[in-house]
Short mmCIF file of N, CA and C in Angstrom, two decimals:
data_model
loop_
_atom_site.label_atom_id
_atom_site.label_comp_id
_atom_site.label_asym_id
_atom_site.label_seq_id
_atom_site.Cartn_x
_atom_site.Cartn_y
_atom_site.Cartn_z
N MET A 23 0.87 -1.22 0.00
CA MET A 23 0.11 -0.03 0.10
C MET A 23 0.87 1.22 0.03
N THR A 24 0.52 2.15 -0.81
CA THR A 24 1.35 3.47 -0.92
C THR A 24 0.80 4.38 0.06
N ASP A 25 1.46 5.39 0.46
CA ASP A 25 1.04 6.50 1.31
C ASP A 25 -0.06 7.31 0.55
N LYS A 26 -1.27 6.92 0.46
CA LYS A 26 -2.25 7.46 -0.49
C LYS A 26 -2.78 8.65 0.24
N TYR A 27 -2.54 8.80 1.39
CA TYR A 27 -2.99 10.11 2.21
C TYR A 27 -1.91 11.03 2.35
N SER A 28 -0.78 10.51 1.76
CA SER A 28 0.31 11.52 1.85
C SER A 28 0.90 11.84 0.54
N PRO A 29 1.57 12.98 0.11
CA PRO A 29 1.63 14.07 1.08
C PRO A 29 0.21 14.68 1.45
N ALA A 30 0.19 15.04 2.80
CA ALA A 30 -1.08 15.81 3.11
C ALA A 30 -0.71 17.36 2.71
N GLU A 31 -1.81 18.01 2.68
CA GLU A 31 -1.68 19.49 2.39
C GLU A 31 -1.76 20.18 3.75
N ILE A 32 -0.60 20.86 3.92
CA ILE A 32 -0.65 21.51 5.20
C ILE A 32 -1.02 23.05 4.66
N PRO A 33 -1.87 23.48 5.58
CA PRO A 33 -2.63 24.85 5.05
C PRO A 33 -1.59 25.93 4.67
N GLY A 34 -1.72 26.46 3.47
CA GLY A 34 -0.80 27.56 2.90
C GLY A 34 0.52 26.91 2.29
N GLN A 35 0.67 25.72 2.18
CA GLN A 35 2.01 25.31 1.62
C GLN A 35 1.72 23.94 1.01
N GLY A 36 2.68 23.37 0.18
CA GLY A 36 2.70 22.13 -0.31
C GLY A 36 3.61 21.20 0.63
N ARG A 37 3.89 19.98 0.11
CA ARG A 37 4.64 19.11 1.02
C ARG A 37 5.19 18.11 0.03
N ARG A 38 6.47 17.87 0.17
CA ARG A 38 7.19 16.78 -0.71
C ARG A 38 8.06 16.06 0.30
N HIS A 39 8.24 14.72 0.05
CA HIS A 39 9.00 13.72 0.74
C HIS A 39 10.35 13.61 0.11
N SER A 40 11.49 13.36 0.58
CA SER A 40 12.64 13.01 -0.05
C SER A 40 13.08 11.58 0.01
N LEU A 41 12.36 10.88 0.87
CA LEU A 41 12.52 9.46 1.07
C LEU A 41 11.57 8.64 0.66
N PRO A 42 11.67 7.52 0.05
CA PRO A 42 10.73 6.55 -0.39
C PRO A 42 9.82 6.20 0.61
N THR A 43 8.40 5.93 0.30
CA THR A 43 7.40 5.59 1.34
C THR A 43 7.90 4.48 2.16
N SER A 44 8.49 3.47 1.69
CA SER A 44 8.89 2.32 2.36
C SER A 44 9.98 2.47 3.44
N SER A 45 10.68 3.71 3.30
CA SER A 45 11.69 3.99 4.18
C SER A 45 11.14 4.80 5.49
N ARG A 46 10.06 5.16 5.53
CA ARG A 46 9.60 5.85 6.62
C ARG A 46 9.09 5.04 7.71
N THR A 47 9.69 5.48 8.88
CA THR A 47 9.32 4.50 10.02
C THR A 47 8.31 5.12 11.06
N ALA A 48 7.93 6.50 10.67
CA ALA A 48 6.97 7.17 11.51
C ALA A 48 5.82 7.55 10.65
N LEU A 49 4.55 7.34 11.29
CA LEU A 49 3.34 7.81 10.55
C LEU A 49 2.62 8.90 11.29
N LEU A 50 2.42 10.03 10.77
CA LEU A 50 1.58 11.11 11.46
C LEU A 50 0.16 11.18 10.94
N LEU A 51 -0.87 11.20 11.78
CA LEU A 51 -2.28 11.34 11.45
C LEU A 51 -2.57 12.72 11.79
N THR A 52 -3.02 13.65 10.80
CA THR A 52 -3.48 14.94 11.02
C THR A 52 -4.88 15.14 10.57
N GLY A 53 -5.51 16.24 10.96
CA GLY A 53 -6.91 16.43 10.62
C GLY A 53 -7.58 17.59 11.41
N ALA A 54 -8.66 17.97 11.12
CA ALA A 54 -9.43 18.92 11.62
C ALA A 54 -9.88 18.50 13.03
N PRO A 55 -10.24 19.33 14.20
CA PRO A 55 -10.56 18.84 15.23
C PRO A 55 -12.10 18.04 15.15
N GLY A 56 -12.06 17.04 15.75
CA GLY A 56 -13.53 16.16 15.52
C GLY A 56 -13.44 15.32 14.31
N SER A 57 -12.32 15.18 13.57
CA SER A 57 -12.14 14.34 12.31
C SER A 57 -12.12 12.94 12.83
N GLY A 58 -11.56 12.55 13.89
CA GLY A 58 -11.52 11.16 14.36
C GLY A 58 -9.98 10.79 14.62
N LYS A 59 -9.15 11.59 14.73
CA LYS A 59 -7.73 11.13 14.95
C LYS A 59 -7.66 10.20 16.20
N THR A 60 -8.05 10.65 17.33
CA THR A 60 -7.83 9.97 18.55
C THR A 60 -8.45 8.69 18.38
N THR A 61 -9.78 8.46 17.73
CA THR A 61 -10.57 7.28 17.58
C THR A 61 -9.73 6.35 16.86
N VAL A 62 -8.91 6.85 15.74
CA VAL A 62 -8.14 5.93 14.97
C VAL A 62 -7.08 5.36 15.64
N VAL A 63 -6.30 6.11 16.32
CA VAL A 63 -5.14 5.62 17.13
C VAL A 63 -5.63 4.69 18.18
N ARG A 64 -6.66 4.96 18.90
CA ARG A 64 -7.25 3.87 19.86
C ARG A 64 -7.55 2.54 19.22
N ARG A 65 -8.18 2.68 18.01
CA ARG A 65 -8.54 1.37 17.42
C ARG A 65 -7.23 0.61 16.90
N VAL A 66 -6.26 1.35 16.45
CA VAL A 66 -5.02 0.67 16.04
C VAL A 66 -4.39 0.09 17.18
N ALA A 67 -4.30 0.80 18.40
CA ALA A 67 -3.82 0.17 19.66
C ALA A 67 -4.51 -1.08 20.01
N GLU A 68 -5.69 -1.08 19.92
CA GLU A 68 -6.60 -2.25 20.23
C GLU A 68 -6.16 -3.41 19.44
N LYS A 69 -5.93 -3.16 18.11
CA LYS A 69 -5.74 -4.19 17.17
C LYS A 69 -4.24 -4.86 17.28
N LEU A 70 -3.30 -4.00 18.06
CA LEU A 70 -2.01 -4.45 18.12
C LEU A 70 -1.88 -5.33 19.32
N SER A 71 -2.62 -6.26 19.61
CA SER A 71 -2.54 -7.18 20.79
C SER A 71 -1.29 -7.91 20.83
N ASP A 72 -0.49 -8.16 19.78
CA ASP A 72 0.67 -9.05 19.67
C ASP A 72 1.89 -8.05 19.95
N ALA A 73 1.69 -6.65 19.94
CA ALA A 73 2.79 -5.84 20.07
C ALA A 73 2.89 -5.10 21.43
N ARG A 74 4.18 -4.85 21.73
CA ARG A 74 4.48 -4.14 23.05
C ARG A 74 4.46 -2.56 22.72
N ILE A 75 3.47 -1.91 23.16
CA ILE A 75 3.13 -0.51 22.87
C ILE A 75 3.67 0.32 23.99
N ARG A 76 4.23 1.49 23.64
CA ARG A 76 4.58 2.61 24.59
C ARG A 76 4.06 3.79 24.03
N GLY A 77 3.80 4.82 24.98
CA GLY A 77 3.26 6.07 24.48
C GLY A 77 2.11 6.47 25.35
N PHE A 78 1.16 7.32 24.74
CA PHE A 78 0.11 7.88 25.49
C PHE A 78 -0.95 8.22 24.51
N THR A 79 -2.18 8.28 25.13
CA THR A 79 -3.46 8.78 24.52
C THR A 79 -4.05 9.98 25.38
N THR A 80 -4.93 10.79 24.80
CA THR A 80 -5.64 11.82 25.43
C THR A 80 -7.02 11.70 25.28
N GLU A 81 -7.69 11.99 26.29
CA GLU A 81 -9.18 11.99 26.26
C GLU A 81 -9.83 13.16 26.99
N GLU A 82 -10.92 13.55 26.58
CA GLU A 82 -11.56 14.62 27.19
C GLU A 82 -12.16 14.28 28.52
N ILE A 83 -12.31 15.29 29.51
CA ILE A 83 -12.86 15.25 30.74
C ILE A 83 -14.28 16.12 30.69
N ARG A 84 -15.32 15.40 30.99
CA ARG A 84 -16.55 16.04 30.72
C ARG A 84 -17.33 16.13 32.15
N LYS A 85 -17.96 17.32 32.42
CA LYS A 85 -18.83 17.34 33.59
C LYS A 85 -20.08 18.12 33.17
N GLY A 86 -21.17 17.41 33.42
CA GLY A 86 -22.44 17.98 33.15
C GLY A 86 -22.63 18.25 31.51
N GLY A 87 -21.99 17.25 30.75
CA GLY A 87 -22.05 17.47 29.39
C GLY A 87 -21.11 18.49 28.66
N GLU A 88 -20.32 19.14 29.63
CA GLU A 88 -19.29 20.26 29.16
C GLU A 88 -18.08 19.69 29.28
N ARG A 89 -17.19 20.04 28.25
CA ARG A 89 -15.76 19.66 28.43
C ARG A 89 -15.10 20.72 29.34
N VAL A 90 -14.43 20.05 30.32
CA VAL A 90 -13.69 20.82 31.34
C VAL A 90 -12.20 20.71 31.38
N GLY A 91 -11.80 19.65 30.37
CA GLY A 91 -10.43 19.47 30.53
C GLY A 91 -9.88 18.21 29.64
N PHE A 92 -8.78 17.74 29.93
CA PHE A 92 -8.31 16.62 29.05
C PHE A 92 -7.28 15.83 30.05
N ARG A 93 -7.41 14.56 29.84
CA ARG A 93 -6.59 13.52 30.65
C ARG A 93 -5.62 12.81 29.77
N ILE A 94 -4.36 12.53 30.21
CA ILE A 94 -3.49 11.72 29.56
C ILE A 94 -3.51 10.26 30.12
N GLU A 95 -3.23 9.31 29.39
CA GLU A 95 -3.19 7.89 29.90
C GLU A 95 -1.99 7.29 29.16
N THR A 96 -1.01 6.75 29.87
CA THR A 96 0.10 5.93 29.12
C THR A 96 -0.44 4.52 28.94
N PHE A 97 0.27 3.72 28.19
CA PHE A 97 -0.04 2.38 27.92
C PHE A 97 0.50 1.41 29.04
N GLU A 98 1.18 2.07 30.07
CA GLU A 98 1.56 1.34 31.29
C GLU A 98 0.47 1.53 32.30
N GLY A 99 -0.51 2.24 32.10
CA GLY A 99 -1.64 2.29 32.89
C GLY A 99 -1.54 3.55 33.94
N GLU A 100 -0.73 4.51 33.65
CA GLU A 100 -0.68 5.68 34.57
C GLU A 100 -1.51 6.70 33.81
N SER A 101 -1.98 7.60 34.67
CA SER A 101 -2.89 8.65 33.98
C SER A 101 -2.77 10.00 34.93
N ALA A 102 -3.02 11.01 34.28
CA ALA A 102 -2.85 12.39 34.95
C ALA A 102 -3.60 13.34 34.25
N ILE A 103 -4.07 14.43 34.88
CA ILE A 103 -4.73 15.58 34.19
C ILE A 103 -3.76 16.42 33.36
N LEU A 104 -4.04 16.35 32.01
CA LEU A 104 -3.18 17.32 31.11
C LEU A 104 -3.66 18.75 31.33
N ALA A 105 -4.86 19.05 31.22
CA ALA A 105 -5.32 20.48 31.24
C ALA A 105 -6.64 20.55 31.83
N HIS A 106 -6.97 21.56 32.35
CA HIS A 106 -8.16 21.73 33.07
C HIS A 106 -8.78 23.15 33.26
N VAL A 107 -9.91 23.48 33.37
CA VAL A 107 -10.36 24.82 33.62
C VAL A 107 -10.04 25.26 35.07
N SER A 108 -9.87 24.41 35.89
CA SER A 108 -9.66 24.73 37.31
C SER A 108 -8.22 24.77 37.69
N ILE A 109 -7.17 24.35 36.87
CA ILE A 109 -5.88 24.28 37.16
C ILE A 109 -5.37 25.66 36.92
N ARG A 110 -4.36 26.07 37.87
CA ARG A 110 -3.68 27.32 37.83
C ARG A 110 -2.29 27.06 37.18
N SER A 111 -2.07 27.64 36.07
CA SER A 111 -0.68 27.48 35.32
C SER A 111 -0.35 28.57 34.40
N ASP A 112 0.72 28.95 34.07
CA ASP A 112 1.18 29.89 33.24
C ASP A 112 1.05 29.39 31.77
N TYR A 113 0.81 28.29 31.70
CA TYR A 113 0.68 27.64 30.24
C TYR A 113 -0.88 27.36 29.93
N ARG A 114 -1.23 28.15 28.89
CA ARG A 114 -2.65 27.91 28.61
C ARG A 114 -3.07 27.75 27.06
N VAL A 115 -4.14 27.14 26.76
CA VAL A 115 -4.55 26.95 25.51
C VAL A 115 -6.23 27.21 25.66
N SER A 116 -6.61 28.35 25.04
CA SER A 116 -7.95 28.73 25.22
C SER A 116 -8.38 28.87 26.75
N ARG A 117 -9.28 28.23 27.23
CA ARG A 117 -9.83 28.38 28.61
C ARG A 117 -9.12 27.29 29.58
N TYR A 118 -8.15 26.44 28.95
CA TYR A 118 -7.62 25.41 29.80
C TYR A 118 -6.09 25.69 30.16
N SER A 119 -5.92 25.49 31.36
CA SER A 119 -4.41 25.66 31.82
C SER A 119 -3.91 24.35 31.91
N VAL A 120 -2.53 24.19 31.35
CA VAL A 120 -1.88 22.97 31.03
C VAL A 120 -0.99 22.72 32.33
N ASP A 121 -0.89 21.46 32.76
CA ASP A 121 -0.02 20.93 33.78
C ASP A 121 1.13 20.48 33.16
N VAL A 122 2.12 21.33 32.95
CA VAL A 122 3.45 20.73 32.21
C VAL A 122 4.19 19.69 33.08
N ALA A 123 4.12 19.99 34.35
CA ALA A 123 4.79 18.88 35.36
C ALA A 123 4.26 17.62 35.07
N ALA A 124 3.08 17.44 34.91
CA ALA A 124 2.39 16.22 34.88
C ALA A 124 2.88 15.53 33.58
N LEU A 125 2.95 16.36 32.38
CA LEU A 125 3.44 15.92 31.19
C LEU A 125 4.72 15.30 31.34
N ASP A 126 5.68 16.17 32.08
CA ASP A 126 7.00 15.91 32.06
C ASP A 126 7.15 14.35 32.98
N ARG A 127 6.25 14.41 33.77
CA ARG A 127 6.48 13.22 34.86
C ARG A 127 6.08 11.83 34.33
N PHE A 128 4.85 11.97 33.60
CA PHE A 128 4.27 10.84 33.13
C PHE A 128 4.62 10.43 31.47
N VAL A 129 4.42 11.40 30.82
CA VAL A 129 4.72 11.16 29.31
C VAL A 129 6.06 10.97 28.87
N GLY A 130 7.01 11.84 29.56
CA GLY A 130 8.42 11.78 29.20
C GLY A 130 8.93 10.25 29.27
N PRO A 131 8.69 9.52 30.40
CA PRO A 131 9.27 8.22 30.59
C PRO A 131 8.51 7.30 29.45
N ALA A 132 7.19 7.43 29.30
CA ALA A 132 6.54 6.78 28.35
C ALA A 132 7.07 6.82 26.96
N LEU A 133 7.72 7.74 26.45
CA LEU A 133 8.22 7.87 25.18
C LEU A 133 9.83 7.73 25.20
N ALA A 134 10.35 7.34 26.38
CA ALA A 134 11.86 6.92 26.44
C ALA A 134 12.26 5.63 25.52
N LEU A 135 13.37 5.77 24.81
CA LEU A 135 13.94 4.71 23.99
C LEU A 135 13.93 3.47 24.78
N SER A 136 13.49 2.35 24.30
CA SER A 136 13.29 1.11 25.17
C SER A 136 13.47 -0.09 24.10
N PRO A 137 14.27 -1.06 24.29
CA PRO A 137 14.30 -2.18 23.41
C PRO A 137 13.08 -3.08 23.60
N ARG A 138 12.35 -2.83 24.62
CA ARG A 138 11.08 -3.66 25.00
C ARG A 138 9.84 -3.09 24.33
N ALA A 139 9.99 -2.04 23.41
CA ALA A 139 8.81 -1.50 22.76
C ALA A 139 8.95 -1.83 21.31
N ASP A 140 7.83 -2.38 20.83
CA ASP A 140 7.83 -2.57 19.39
C ASP A 140 7.26 -1.41 18.61
N VAL A 141 6.30 -0.70 19.22
CA VAL A 141 5.54 0.44 18.38
C VAL A 141 5.31 1.50 19.52
N TYR A 142 5.35 2.76 19.15
CA TYR A 142 5.05 4.03 19.97
C TYR A 142 3.96 4.61 19.41
N VAL A 143 2.88 4.79 20.23
CA VAL A 143 1.72 5.36 19.78
C VAL A 143 1.43 6.62 20.62
N VAL A 144 1.31 7.69 20.07
CA VAL A 144 1.19 8.93 20.58
C VAL A 144 -0.02 9.86 20.17
N ASP A 145 -0.84 10.24 21.04
CA ASP A 145 -1.92 11.01 20.78
C ASP A 145 -2.00 12.27 21.77
N GLU A 146 -1.65 13.36 21.60
CA GLU A 146 -1.11 13.81 20.34
C GLU A 146 0.05 14.78 20.39
N ILE A 147 0.56 15.12 19.22
CA ILE A 147 1.58 16.27 19.25
C ILE A 147 0.86 17.59 18.98
N GLY A 148 0.47 18.20 20.03
CA GLY A 148 -0.47 19.44 19.83
C GLY A 148 0.13 20.52 20.69
N LYS A 149 -0.50 21.56 20.77
CA LYS A 149 -0.11 22.79 21.40
C LYS A 149 0.13 22.62 22.86
N MET A 150 -0.66 21.79 23.47
CA MET A 150 -0.75 21.58 24.99
C MET A 150 0.59 20.75 25.24
N GLU A 151 0.76 19.72 24.51
CA GLU A 151 1.90 18.57 24.69
C GLU A 151 3.19 19.35 24.35
N CYS A 152 3.30 20.39 23.52
CA CYS A 152 4.48 20.92 22.92
C CYS A 152 5.06 21.97 24.04
N PHE A 153 4.27 22.27 25.16
CA PHE A 153 4.55 23.10 26.07
C PHE A 153 5.78 22.37 26.86
N SER A 154 5.91 21.06 26.78
CA SER A 154 6.87 20.23 27.38
C SER A 154 7.97 20.02 26.65
N ASP A 155 9.10 20.60 26.97
CA ASP A 155 10.52 20.39 26.35
C ASP A 155 10.88 18.92 26.27
N ARG A 156 10.52 18.09 27.42
CA ARG A 156 10.71 16.93 27.45
C ARG A 156 10.21 15.96 26.56
N ILE A 157 8.97 16.30 26.27
CA ILE A 157 8.15 15.61 25.20
C ILE A 157 8.70 15.74 23.74
N ILE A 158 9.01 17.08 23.50
CA ILE A 158 9.65 17.33 22.28
C ILE A 158 11.04 16.71 22.01
N GLU A 159 11.82 16.64 23.02
CA GLU A 159 13.05 16.01 23.05
C GLU A 159 13.08 14.46 22.81
N ALA A 160 11.99 13.87 23.53
CA ALA A 160 11.78 12.40 23.59
C ALA A 160 11.20 12.04 21.99
N MET A 161 10.29 12.81 21.45
CA MET A 161 9.82 12.40 20.07
C MET A 161 10.94 12.60 19.07
N GLU A 162 11.72 13.58 19.28
CA GLU A 162 12.98 13.80 18.27
C GLU A 162 13.92 12.62 18.40
N LYS A 163 14.20 12.16 19.67
CA LYS A 163 14.99 10.82 19.82
C LYS A 163 14.42 9.72 19.16
N LEU A 164 13.12 9.55 19.28
CA LEU A 164 12.46 8.32 18.71
C LEU A 164 12.56 8.42 17.10
N LEU A 165 12.29 9.51 16.72
CA LEU A 165 12.37 9.69 15.23
C LEU A 165 13.83 9.53 14.48
N ASP A 166 14.68 10.28 15.43
CA ASP A 166 16.10 10.11 14.84
C ASP A 166 16.52 8.68 14.95
N ALA A 167 16.15 7.82 16.01
CA ALA A 167 16.44 6.59 16.14
C ALA A 167 15.62 5.40 15.10
N ARG A 168 14.94 6.03 14.39
CA ARG A 168 14.02 5.38 13.45
C ARG A 168 13.21 4.23 14.19
N ARG A 169 12.69 4.54 15.42
CA ARG A 169 11.81 3.66 15.97
C ARG A 169 10.40 3.79 15.32
N LEU A 170 9.64 2.71 15.31
CA LEU A 170 8.22 2.74 14.69
C LEU A 170 7.17 3.41 15.50
N VAL A 171 6.83 4.57 14.94
CA VAL A 171 5.84 5.56 15.56
C VAL A 171 4.63 5.88 14.85
N VAL A 172 3.60 5.72 15.46
CA VAL A 172 2.29 6.31 15.02
C VAL A 172 1.80 7.33 15.97
N ALA A 173 1.51 8.64 15.43
CA ALA A 173 1.29 9.68 16.03
C ALA A 173 0.19 10.44 15.53
N THR A 174 -0.76 11.23 16.39
CA THR A 174 -1.56 12.21 15.76
C THR A 174 -0.82 13.57 16.00
N VAL A 175 -1.17 14.45 15.14
CA VAL A 175 -0.62 15.84 15.19
C VAL A 175 -1.46 16.84 14.72
N ALA A 176 -1.45 17.99 15.51
CA ALA A 176 -2.44 19.19 15.11
C ALA A 176 -2.31 19.52 13.61
N LEU A 177 -3.46 20.03 13.24
CA LEU A 177 -3.49 20.26 11.79
C LEU A 177 -2.71 21.64 11.62
N ARG A 178 -2.74 22.55 12.54
CA ARG A 178 -2.15 23.85 12.47
C ARG A 178 -1.20 24.03 13.76
N GLY A 179 -0.18 24.70 13.66
CA GLY A 179 0.75 24.95 14.74
C GLY A 179 2.14 25.27 14.38
N LYS A 180 2.79 26.00 15.21
CA LYS A 180 4.05 26.37 14.90
C LYS A 180 5.13 25.37 15.64
N GLY A 181 6.28 25.99 15.59
CA GLY A 181 7.28 25.15 16.41
C GLY A 181 7.52 23.73 15.99
N PHE A 182 7.44 22.86 16.93
CA PHE A 182 7.72 21.41 16.69
C PHE A 182 6.62 20.70 15.96
N ILE A 183 5.30 21.30 16.09
CA ILE A 183 4.25 20.69 15.26
C ILE A 183 4.51 20.96 13.76
N GLU A 184 5.01 22.15 13.47
CA GLU A 184 5.32 22.36 11.94
C GLU A 184 6.62 21.68 11.52
N ARG A 185 7.58 21.55 12.39
CA ARG A 185 8.82 20.82 12.09
C ARG A 185 8.74 19.43 11.81
N VAL A 186 7.95 18.79 12.63
CA VAL A 186 7.80 17.41 12.49
C VAL A 186 7.16 16.85 11.46
N LYS A 187 6.12 17.82 10.80
CA LYS A 187 5.54 17.49 9.60
C LYS A 187 6.50 17.57 8.38
N ARG A 188 7.42 18.34 8.58
CA ARG A 188 8.42 18.57 7.45
C ARG A 188 9.57 17.63 7.32
N ARG A 189 9.55 16.72 8.38
CA ARG A 189 10.74 15.65 8.33
C ARG A 189 10.52 14.81 7.21
N PRO A 190 11.56 14.49 6.51
CA PRO A 190 11.41 13.71 5.23
C PRO A 190 11.28 12.04 5.78
N ASP A 191 11.49 11.83 6.85
CA ASP A 191 11.37 10.37 7.27
C ASP A 191 9.99 10.02 7.90
N VAL A 192 9.07 10.86 7.78
CA VAL A 192 7.74 10.52 8.32
C VAL A 192 6.69 10.58 7.15
N GLY A 193 5.67 9.81 7.28
CA GLY A 193 4.58 9.89 6.47
C GLY A 193 3.34 10.74 7.19
N LEU A 194 2.70 11.32 6.27
CA LEU A 194 1.68 12.37 6.84
C LEU A 194 0.25 11.89 6.18
N TRP A 195 -0.64 11.35 6.86
CA TRP A 195 -1.91 10.99 6.34
C TRP A 195 -3.14 11.93 6.94
N THR A 196 -3.95 12.43 6.21
CA THR A 196 -5.04 13.17 6.74
C THR A 196 -6.18 12.24 7.11
N VAL A 197 -6.80 12.60 8.31
CA VAL A 197 -7.96 11.85 8.71
C VAL A 197 -9.20 12.78 8.53
N THR A 198 -10.13 12.14 7.85
CA THR A 198 -11.47 12.88 7.62
C THR A 198 -12.54 12.00 7.99
N ARG A 199 -13.75 12.54 8.01
CA ARG A 199 -14.98 11.79 8.31
C ARG A 199 -15.26 10.59 7.34
N SER A 200 -14.82 10.90 6.12
CA SER A 200 -15.08 9.87 5.13
C SER A 200 -14.15 8.64 5.19
N ASN A 201 -12.89 8.99 5.91
CA ASN A 201 -11.90 7.71 5.78
C ASN A 201 -11.62 7.18 7.13
N ARG A 202 -12.13 7.71 8.12
CA ARG A 202 -11.62 7.42 9.42
C ARG A 202 -12.15 6.02 9.87
N GLU A 203 -13.12 5.44 9.20
CA GLU A 203 -13.52 4.08 9.71
C GLU A 203 -12.60 3.04 8.87
N SER A 204 -11.99 3.36 7.75
CA SER A 204 -11.15 2.38 7.16
C SER A 204 -9.60 2.69 7.42
N LEU A 205 -9.26 3.67 8.03
CA LEU A 205 -8.02 4.16 8.37
C LEU A 205 -7.37 3.02 9.23
N PRO A 206 -7.87 2.77 10.48
CA PRO A 206 -7.25 1.78 11.46
C PRO A 206 -6.58 0.52 10.71
N SER A 207 -7.52 -0.09 9.88
CA SER A 207 -6.90 -1.14 9.11
C SER A 207 -5.78 -0.98 8.26
N GLU A 208 -5.73 0.26 7.69
CA GLU A 208 -4.67 0.55 6.81
C GLU A 208 -3.23 0.94 7.58
N VAL A 209 -3.64 1.64 8.75
CA VAL A 209 -2.57 1.91 9.69
C VAL A 209 -1.78 0.53 10.16
N ILE A 210 -2.62 -0.45 10.54
CA ILE A 210 -2.23 -1.70 10.88
C ILE A 210 -1.32 -2.38 9.82
N THR A 211 -1.81 -2.35 8.54
CA THR A 211 -1.10 -2.76 7.56
C THR A 211 0.10 -2.08 7.32
N TRP A 212 0.24 -0.89 7.56
CA TRP A 212 1.56 -0.10 7.36
C TRP A 212 2.55 -0.55 8.43
N ILE A 213 1.99 -0.69 9.69
CA ILE A 213 2.85 -1.17 10.71
C ILE A 213 3.44 -2.52 10.59
N ALA A 214 2.49 -3.36 10.17
CA ALA A 214 3.08 -4.78 10.09
C ALA A 214 4.03 -4.93 8.94
N ARG A 215 3.96 -4.24 7.78
CA ARG A 215 5.12 -4.33 6.84
C ARG A 215 6.46 -3.83 7.34
N ARG A 216 6.48 -2.82 8.40
CA ARG A 216 7.67 -2.37 8.77
C ARG A 216 8.06 -3.24 9.98
N ARG A 217 7.30 -3.95 10.62
CA ARG A 217 7.67 -4.97 11.71
C ARG A 217 8.41 -6.14 10.99
N LYS A 218 7.78 -6.58 9.87
CA LYS A 218 8.47 -7.77 9.32
C LYS A 218 9.88 -7.42 8.67
N ARG A 219 10.30 -6.15 8.62
CA ARG A 219 11.68 -5.80 8.10
C ARG A 219 12.45 -5.63 9.26
N ASN A 220 12.08 -5.53 10.44
CA ASN A 220 12.90 -5.31 11.67
C ASN A 220 13.27 -6.70 12.18
#
């Protein structure tokens, strides 16, 4: 299967890869909020029952039907509040204050290079997560080491969000409401082909 969702169009610019599709060991899933990026990676993780997964996922915290924050959960079973309307912090996205210390404490170790990890699943590389220098450093080490990574990434953003999309060693697929049901199986196929070569 080719990277038929890649290159993805980044708003305002085109995108070219300098490495052949088969040489890429990281796959980034981007898309508009609500497109289903988190659902896709969760289904991928569920299907990887034979793989040793490291990384983390993010879920909404709701109260009375209203979103009040976000929680991170590692594949080792640890969890912490990532951002919340009631947290006091110098780091903010919209009305949510971000607990950068929690990111460093829980997520940094989950992304550490480990010979016991087959696949790293990361949800997501977004503005909140990128307040943590430790996460950015860990992601760069994973990518430089050519470890197998599947991650969601914000559709728009500066800094590391923009840089990681431009790396020649990553594939970039766009999640939409029309393809989000079929994507988990295609991501699994993408992973399986690379695991066979390792």
